[in-house]
Amino acid sequence: MPYSVHTSRRRFLRHTGLGLFALAGTPAWVRAMTMPGPKLSPNKASPAFQPDAEIELTARCGAVPILPGRSTAVQQYAARLVKGPDNTLTNLPGSYLGPVMRLHKGQRVRIHFRNELSEPTIAHWHGLHVPALMDGHPMYALDPGETFVYEFEVRNRASFNIYHPHPHEITAKQVYHGLAGGLLVNDEEEAALELPSGEYEIPIVLQDRRFDGDNQLVYVRHMHERMMGFHGDRILVNGRPDFAVEVATRAYRLRIMNGSNARIYKLGWDDGTPVTVIGVDGGLLEEPETKPYVMLAPGERLDVWADFSGRNVGSQLVMRSLPFTGALPAMAQRMMGEMMHSGLPLGSDYPLFTVRVARKQSESPALPRRLAKLTRYTLADTANPDKPVPLAISEGPMSMLLNGRAYAHDDFQAFERIPLGSVQLLEIFHDHGGGGHGMGMQGGMGMGMMGHGGMGMMGGHGGGGMGMMMSMAHPIHLHGQSFQILSRTVSHMALDDYASVREGFVDAGWQDTVLTMPGERIRLIKPFQDFKGAFMYHCHNLEHEDMGMMREFSVE
């Protein structure tokens, strides 16, 4: 693609003497994070591509009534179906969220995406396996008035995915102000199961927001909220407060997405009814799993079988986020509790939505004992069983890093270059100040410098110390194909907190985002097939992503 000769306004300061002066004397990795990447010309439609479905998608400003009184200013996606099945787009009533897109495996899709905001943006198809050019990389961020044409074949199996913006440094702000939507993929294997559909398949998008007295959204007010990730004091479901749904006495399929910037949920029914999970990020499991509760981090999705056939008409059930500990450092957790004494501190107990049994229905589908046939990878299938690709997490004031470096385009380390067609073993761990794979903090900056002399928490050799005390949970998202979780191990220092979440992980099936708790080391197996190019991996705590906790693989 040719390089554009103009730059967006958000890059202005970086091209002025003032911006360069401010960078003088800073470490190389900070300069890499702050200097601009390429600005590429938008992709245009290919005459040779014949789409089965064609959509016009626009990012624009708007105003939506959310709370009683004045409407709330938002950014939102609007879409129009140009060609394709009538059920391709479904609007969520009264919501700022984009319409739910429904695609089918094997479908050829063209999407004309236009930026009508006053700032750069680009759309990413979170969970879809598409070519690098079509993935919504920040280097293709559109200036106001520009249009990018996506063209791809749907290769995913049936699954619930997300579309959201991905411009570097302002992703979190744009998602917070409303730019997000759900994308369902269907296939023949799923259709054969005759799972609940139509009115019995309910999307549930969980988000937390904070409003001022005039019903306007309040975003990051100080650095602490950026460092910990922004947490609101009110839960919205599908963009609406105090969400309740009326159901019949039969089975439903709840398609649940964590669309929050940073908030982690511990989902559980208020009466202790187990949560029955039939699918995760990448689609259906091989068989249902029953859990007392389920953890759900930003960017993750759950497919839940909810059977109300034994309930009395007039009864109700509440899905709550149950108490848990360990996702934030103890000091930060106390600060959040003090700042949000009337709000929703992370890990506290609060309601999410209510289900009201409104009518009797005699017939209900049975929960299938077998759901899908999956190819299961083993260590022997990987090209690097003895040398996993590291994804080392490190946090510090003004620095959120992966593998010791902040995001910079085309800044690949040797292990970030992946052979096309290979299946790779990857390992996610916390690295505070000198452990794993020699990453460290590139000179000891940030929290890593508190862990002097091998006191790093989980990096290669360290086993505890100050680094452990300063760690926080991170949902790590990998673009491209989904992965499988091979194993989780936990530092003995983290076991007490980990006990409050450990039963809530669904590690079977295909995933694209995984919550990594402090003290935890996770091994993944990920194929890198079909497409060459640069594919992002990053923390899906979106404030952390914007602060630089993002890198890219070069699939070659």
Coordinates of C-alpha atoms in Angstrom, one line a residue, residues 70-463:
R70 CA -31.0 14.9 28.9
S71 CA -29.7 12.7 26.2
T72 CA -26.0 11.5 26.4
A73 CA -23.5 12.5 23.8
V74 CA -21.9 9.4 22.3
Q75 CA -19.8 8.1 19.5
Q76 CA -21.6 5.2 17.7
Y77 CA -21.7 2.9 14.7
A78 CA -24.5 3.1 12.2
A79 CA -24.9 0.5 9.4
R80 CA -26.9 -0.1 6.3
L81 CA -27.3 -3.3 4.4
V82 CA -26.4 -2.9 0.7
K83 CA -26.6 -6.6 -0.2
G84 CA -27.2 -9.8 1.7
P85 CA -29.6 -11.7 3.9
D86 CA -32.3 -9.7 5.7
N87 CA -31.0 -10.8 9.1
T88 CA -27.5 -9.5 8.5
L89 CA -28.0 -6.4 10.7
T90 CA -30.1 -6.2 13.9
N91 CA -30.3 -3.0 15.9
L92 CA -30.4 -3.2 19.7
P93 CA -33.5 -1.1 20.8
G94 CA -32.6 2.2 22.5
S95 CA -28.9 1.5 22.4
Y96 CA -25.8 3.5 21.4
L97 CA -24.1 0.2 20.5
G98 CA -23.7 -0.7 16.8
P99 CA -26.1 -3.2 15.2
V100 CA -25.4 -6.9 15.7
M101 CA -24.0 -8.3 12.5
R102 CA -24.8 -11.9 11.6
L103 CA -22.5 -13.5 9.1
H104 CA -22.1 -17.1 7.9
K105 CA -19.0 -19.2 7.6
G106 CA -17.8 -19.2 3.9
Q107 CA -19.6 -15.9 3.2
R108 CA -17.7 -13.2 1.2
V109 CA -18.2 -9.9 2.9
R110 CA -17.5 -6.3 1.9
I111 CA -17.8 -3.5 4.4
H112 CA -17.4 0.2 3.5
F113 CA -16.3 1.9 6.7
R114 CA -16.5 5.7 6.8
N115 CA -15.1 7.9 9.5
E116 CA -17.4 10.8 10.3
L117 CA -15.8 11.6 13.7
S118 CA -13.6 14.6 14.3
E119 CA -10.6 12.3 15.1
P120 CA -8.9 9.3 13.5
T121 CA -10.4 5.8 13.8
I122 CA -10.3 2.4 12.3
A123 CA -12.5 -0.7 12.8
H124 CA -11.1 -4.0 14.1
W125 CA -12.9 -7.4 13.8
H126 CA -12.0 -8.8 17.2
G127 CA -12.0 -12.6 16.9
L128 CA -12.2 -12.9 13.1
H129 CA -9.4 -14.7 11.2
V130 CA -8.9 -12.2 8.3
P131 CA -5.9 -11.0 6.3
A132 CA -3.6 -8.4 8.0
L133 CA -4.8 -5.7 5.6
M134 CA -8.4 -6.3 6.8
D135 CA -7.7 -6.6 10.5
G136 CA -8.0 -2.9 11.5
H137 CA -4.4 -2.2 12.2
P138 CA -3.7 1.2 13.7
M139 CA -1.5 2.1 10.8
Y140 CA -4.6 2.3 8.7
A141 CA -6.4 4.7 11.0
L142 CA -8.7 7.0 8.9
D143 CA -8.7 10.7 9.1
P144 CA -12.1 12.4 9.3
G145 CA -14.0 11.9 6.0
E146 CA -12.0 8.9 4.8
T147 CA -13.4 5.5 3.9
F148 CA -11.7 2.1 4.2
V149 CA -13.1 -0.9 2.3
Y150 CA -12.8 -4.3 4.0
E151 CA -13.1 -7.4 1.9
F152 CA -12.8 -10.9 3.4
E153 CA -14.2 -14.4 3.5
V154 CA -15.6 -15.5 6.8
R155 CA -13.3 -18.4 7.9
N156 CA -14.4 -18.6 11.6
R157 CA -16.6 -21.4 12.9
A158 CA -19.8 -20.3 14.6
S159 CA -18.9 -17.8 17.4
F160 CA -19.7 -14.4 18.9
N161 CA -17.1 -11.7 18.0
I162 CA -16.7 -7.9 18.4
Y163 CA -16.2 -5.0 16.2
H164 CA -14.6 -1.9 17.8
P165 CA -12.1 0.8 17.0
H166 CA -8.3 0.3 17.1
P167 CA -6.5 3.7 16.6
H168 CA -3.4 3.9 18.7
E169 CA -3.7 5.9 21.9
I170 CA -7.4 6.6 21.6
T171 CA -9.0 3.2 21.4
A172 CA -10.1 3.3 25.1
K173 CA -11.7 6.7 24.8
Q174 CA -13.6 5.7 21.6
V175 CA -14.9 2.4 23.0
Y176 CA -15.9 4.1 26.2
H177 CA -18.0 6.7 24.3
G178 CA -19.9 4.0 22.5
L179 CA -18.0 2.5 19.5
A180 CA -18.6 -1.2 19.8
G181 CA -20.9 -3.9 18.4
G182 CA -21.4 -7.6 18.3
L183 CA -20.7 -9.9 15.3
L184 CA -22.2 -13.4 15.2
V185 CA -20.9 -16.1 12.9
N186 CA -23.1 -19.1 12.2
D187 CA -22.2 -22.4 10.5
E188 CA -23.7 -25.8 9.6
E189 CA -22.3 -27.7 12.7
E190 CA -24.0 -25.2 15.0
A191 CA -27.3 -25.2 13.0
A192 CA -27.6 -29.0 13.3
L193 CA -27.8 -28.7 17.1
E194 CA -31.0 -26.5 16.9
L195 CA -29.9 -24.4 19.8
P196 CA -32.2 -21.6 21.1
S197 CA -32.5 -18.9 18.4
G198 CA -34.6 -15.9 17.5
E199 CA -36.2 -14.4 20.6
Y200 CA -34.6 -17.2 22.7
E201 CA -31.0 -16.1 21.8
I202 CA -30.3 -12.9 23.7
P203 CA -27.1 -10.8 23.3
I204 CA -25.8 -9.4 26.6
V205 CA -23.1 -6.7 26.3
L206 CA -21.8 -5.7 29.8
Q207 CA -20.2 -2.3 30.2
D208 CA -19.6 0.1 33.1
R209 CA -20.0 3.9 32.7
R210 CA -19.9 7.0 34.9
F211 CA -22.2 10.0 34.3
D212 CA -22.1 13.5 35.5
G213 CA -25.2 15.4 36.8
D214 CA -26.1 16.3 33.3
N215 CA -26.1 12.7 32.0
Q216 CA -22.9 13.1 30.1
L217 CA -20.2 10.5 30.2
V218 CA -17.2 11.1 32.5
Y219 CA -13.9 9.5 31.4
V220 CA -10.4 9.3 33.0
R221 CA -10.0 12.1 35.5
H222 CA -6.5 11.4 36.8
M223 CA -3.6 9.1 36.2
H224 CA -4.7 6.5 38.7
E225 CA -7.7 5.7 36.6
R226 CA -5.5 5.3 33.6
M227 CA -3.0 3.1 35.4
M228 CA -5.6 0.8 36.8
G229 CA -7.9 1.0 33.8
F230 CA -11.1 3.0 33.9
H231 CA -13.9 1.7 36.1
G232 CA -17.4 3.3 36.0
D233 CA -19.9 3.3 38.8
R234 CA -23.0 2.1 36.9
I235 CA -23.5 -1.1 34.9
L236 CA -25.2 -0.9 31.5
V237 CA -26.4 -3.9 29.5
N238 CA -26.8 -3.4 25.8
G239 CA -26.3 0.3 26.5
R240 CA -29.2 0.5 29.0
P241 CA -29.3 0.8 32.8
D242 CA -31.2 -1.5 35.1
F243 CA -31.5 -4.1 32.4
A244 CA -34.2 -6.7 32.8
V245 CA -35.5 -9.3 30.3
E246 CA -38.7 -11.3 30.4
V247 CA -38.5 -15.0 29.6
A248 CA -40.7 -18.0 29.2
T249 CA -40.3 -21.3 31.2
R250 CA -37.9 -22.8 28.7
A251 CA -34.2 -22.8 27.7
Y252 CA -32.4 -19.7 26.4
R253 CA -29.0 -19.0 24.9
L254 CA -27.3 -15.9 26.4
R255 CA -24.5 -14.5 24.3
I256 CA -22.5 -12.5 26.9
M257 CA -19.7 -10.1 26.0
N258 CA -17.5 -8.1 28.3
G259 CA -17.5 -4.7 26.5
S260 CA -16.0 -2.8 29.4
N261 CA -12.7 -1.0 29.1
A262 CA -11.1 -2.6 32.2
R263 CA -13.7 -4.1 34.5
I264 CA -13.5 -7.9 35.2
Y265 CA -16.7 -9.7 36.1
K266 CA -17.3 -12.8 38.1
L267 CA -20.6 -14.0 36.8
G268 CA -22.9 -16.0 39.0
W269 CA -26.7 -16.4 39.6
D270 CA -28.0 -14.9 42.8
D271 CA -29.6 -18.1 44.0
G272 CA -26.5 -20.2 43.5
T273 CA -27.7 -21.9 40.3
P274 CA -24.7 -23.2 38.4
V275 CA -23.7 -21.4 35.2
T276 CA -23.8 -23.7 32.2
V277 CA -21.3 -22.7 29.5
I278 CA -21.6 -24.1 26.0
G279 CA -19.1 -21.8 24.2
V280 CA -16.3 -19.2 24.6
D281 CA -14.6 -16.6 22.4
G282 CA -14.0 -19.0 19.5
G283 CA -17.3 -20.8 19.5
L284 CA -18.9 -23.9 21.0
L285 CA -17.1 -26.3 23.4
E286 CA -17.0 -30.0 22.8
E287 CA -19.4 -30.5 25.6
P288 CA -21.1 -28.2 28.2
E289 CA -19.3 -27.2 31.3
T290 CA -21.1 -26.3 34.6
K291 CA -19.4 -23.8 36.9
P292 CA -20.4 -22.2 40.2
Y293 CA -19.4 -18.9 38.5
V294 CA -17.4 -17.8 35.5
M295 CA -14.8 -15.1 35.1
L296 CA -15.2 -12.7 32.2
A297 CA -12.5 -10.2 31.3
P298 CA -12.7 -7.3 28.8
G299 CA -12.8 -8.6 25.3
E300 CA -14.0 -12.1 26.3
R301 CA -17.3 -13.7 25.4
L302 CA -19.4 -16.5 26.9
D303 CA -22.2 -18.6 25.4
V304 CA -24.4 -19.6 28.3
W305 CA -27.3 -22.1 28.3
A306 CA -29.9 -20.7 30.7
D307 CA -32.9 -23.1 31.4
F308 CA -35.9 -21.4 33.2
S309 CA -38.3 -24.4 32.6
G310 CA -38.4 -25.2 36.3
R311 CA -39.2 -21.7 37.4
N312 CA -42.5 -20.3 38.5
V313 CA -44.2 -17.6 36.5
G314 CA -43.6 -14.3 38.4
S315 CA -40.2 -15.4 39.8
Q316 CA -37.0 -13.7 38.9
L317 CA -33.3 -14.5 38.8
V318 CA -30.4 -12.0 39.0
M319 CA -27.0 -12.3 37.4
R320 CA -24.5 -10.8 39.7
S321 CA -20.8 -10.1 39.7
L322 CA -19.6 -11.9 42.8
P323 CA -16.8 -10.9 45.1
F324 CA -13.2 -11.7 44.3
T325 CA -9.7 -10.5 45.1
G326 CA -6.2 -10.2 43.6
A327 CA -6.9 -8.4 40.3
L328 CA -5.3 -5.1 41.6
P329 CA -2.5 -4.5 44.0
A330 CA -3.8 -4.2 47.5
M331 CA -2.9 -0.5 47.8
A332 CA -4.7 0.3 44.5
Q333 CA -7.7 -1.7 45.6
R334 CA -8.0 0.3 48.8
M335 CA -7.7 3.6 46.8
M336 CA -10.4 2.4 44.4
G337 CA -12.6 1.5 47.3
E338 CA -12.2 4.9 48.9
M339 CA -12.8 6.8 45.6
M340 CA -15.8 4.6 44.7
H341 CA -17.3 4.3 48.2
S342 CA -20.8 4.7 46.6
G343 CA -19.8 3.0 43.4
L344 CA -18.6 -0.4 42.2
P345 CA -15.0 -1.2 43.2
L346 CA -13.5 -4.0 41.2
G347 CA -14.1 -7.3 42.9
S348 CA -17.1 -6.1 44.9
D349 CA -20.6 -7.7 44.8
Y350 CA -23.3 -6.0 42.6
P351 CA -26.2 -6.9 40.2
L352 CA -25.7 -7.0 36.4
F353 CA -29.2 -7.8 35.0
T354 CA -32.5 -9.4 36.0
V355 CA -34.4 -12.2 34.3
R356 CA -38.2 -12.2 35.0
V357 CA -40.2 -15.4 34.3
A358 CA -43.3 -13.9 32.6
R359 CA -45.1 -16.8 30.9
K360 CA -45.6 -20.5 30.9
Q361 CA -44.3 -22.6 27.9
S362 CA -44.6 -26.3 27.9
E363 CA -41.9 -27.2 25.3
S364 CA -38.2 -26.6 25.7
P365 CA -35.1 -27.9 23.9
A366 CA -32.8 -30.2 25.8
L367 CA -29.2 -29.3 26.4
P368 CA -27.0 -31.3 24.0
R369 CA -24.5 -33.6 25.6
R370 CA -22.1 -33.1 22.7
L371 CA -21.7 -29.7 21.1
A372 CA -18.9 -29.6 18.6
K373 CA -15.9 -31.5 17.3
L374 CA -12.7 -29.7 17.9
T375 CA -9.1 -30.3 16.8
R376 CA -7.0 -30.4 20.0
Y377 CA -3.4 -29.4 19.8
T378 CA -0.7 -30.9 22.0
L379 CA 2.8 -29.8 22.8
A380 CA 4.1 -32.3 20.2
D381 CA 2.2 -30.3 17.5
T382 CA 4.2 -27.1 18.2
A383 CA 7.3 -26.0 16.3
N384 CA 8.9 -24.8 19.6
P385 CA 8.0 -27.1 22.5
D386 CA 11.1 -26.3 24.4
K387 CA 11.3 -22.6 23.7
P388 CA 7.9 -20.8 24.0
V389 CA 7.4 -17.4 22.5
P390 CA 7.3 -15.0 25.5
L391 CA 4.6 -12.6 26.3
A392 CA 6.1 -10.9 29.3
I393 CA 3.9 -8.4 31.2
S394 CA 5.5 -5.5 33.1
E395 CA 3.8 -2.5 34.7
G396 CA 5.1 0.8 35.9
P397 CA 4.3 4.5 36.3
M398 CA 3.7 5.9 32.8
S399 CA 4.7 2.6 31.3
M400 CA 2.8 -0.6 30.4
L401 CA 5.0 -2.9 28.5
L402 CA 5.0 -6.3 26.8
N403 CA 8.3 -8.1 26.3
G404 CA 10.0 -5.1 27.8
R405 CA 8.9 -2.7 25.1
A406 CA 6.0 -0.4 24.3
Y407 CA 4.2 -0.5 21.0
A408 CA 6.0 0.7 18.0
H409 CA 5.1 -0.4 14.5
D410 CA 7.7 -2.6 12.6
D411 CA 9.8 -3.0 15.8
F412 CA 9.9 -6.8 15.8
Q413 CA 12.1 -8.7 18.2
A414 CA 13.5 -12.0 16.8
F415 CA 10.9 -14.1 18.7
E416 CA 8.1 -11.9 17.3
R417 CA 8.8 -13.1 13.8
I418 CA 6.7 -16.2 13.3
P419 CA 6.9 -18.6 10.3
L420 CA 3.7 -18.8 8.3
G421 CA 1.9 -22.1 8.7
S422 CA 3.5 -23.0 12.0
V423 CA 1.8 -23.9 15.3
Q424 CA 3.5 -22.1 18.2
L425 CA 3.8 -22.5 21.9
L426 CA 3.4 -19.1 23.7
E427 CA 3.8 -18.3 27.4
I428 CA 2.3 -15.3 29.2
F429 CA 3.9 -14.3 32.5
H430 CA 4.5 -11.3 34.8
D431 CA 8.1 -10.0 34.5
H432 CA 9.1 -7.4 37.0
G433 CA 12.7 -6.4 36.8
G434 CA 14.9 -9.1 35.4
G435 CA 13.4 -12.5 34.9
G436 CA 11.8 -14.1 31.9
H437 CA 13.8 -14.3 28.7
G438 CA 15.9 -11.3 29.7
M439 CA 13.1 -8.9 29.1
G440 CA 13.0 -7.0 32.3
M441 CA 12.0 -3.3 32.2
Q442 CA 14.7 -2.1 29.8
G443 CA 16.8 -0.3 32.3
G444 CA 14.8 -0.7 35.4
M445 CA 12.1 1.9 34.9
G446 CA 8.7 1.7 36.5
M447 CA 7.5 -0.8 39.1
G448 CA 10.2 -3.1 37.9
M449 CA 12.8 -1.0 39.8
M450 CA 11.1 -1.9 43.0
G451 CA 12.0 -5.5 42.5
H452 CA 15.8 -5.1 42.8
G453 CA 18.1 -8.0 42.2
G454 CA 15.8 -10.9 41.1
M455 CA 12.7 -9.9 43.1
G456 CA 10.6 -10.1 40.0
M457 CA 7.4 -12.0 40.5
M458 CA 7.1 -14.5 37.7
G459 CA 9.8 -13.7 35.2
G460 CA 11.8 -16.8 34.4
H461 CA 13.5 -17.2 37.9
G462 CA 11.8 -14.8 40.3
G463 CA 9.3 -16.2 42.8

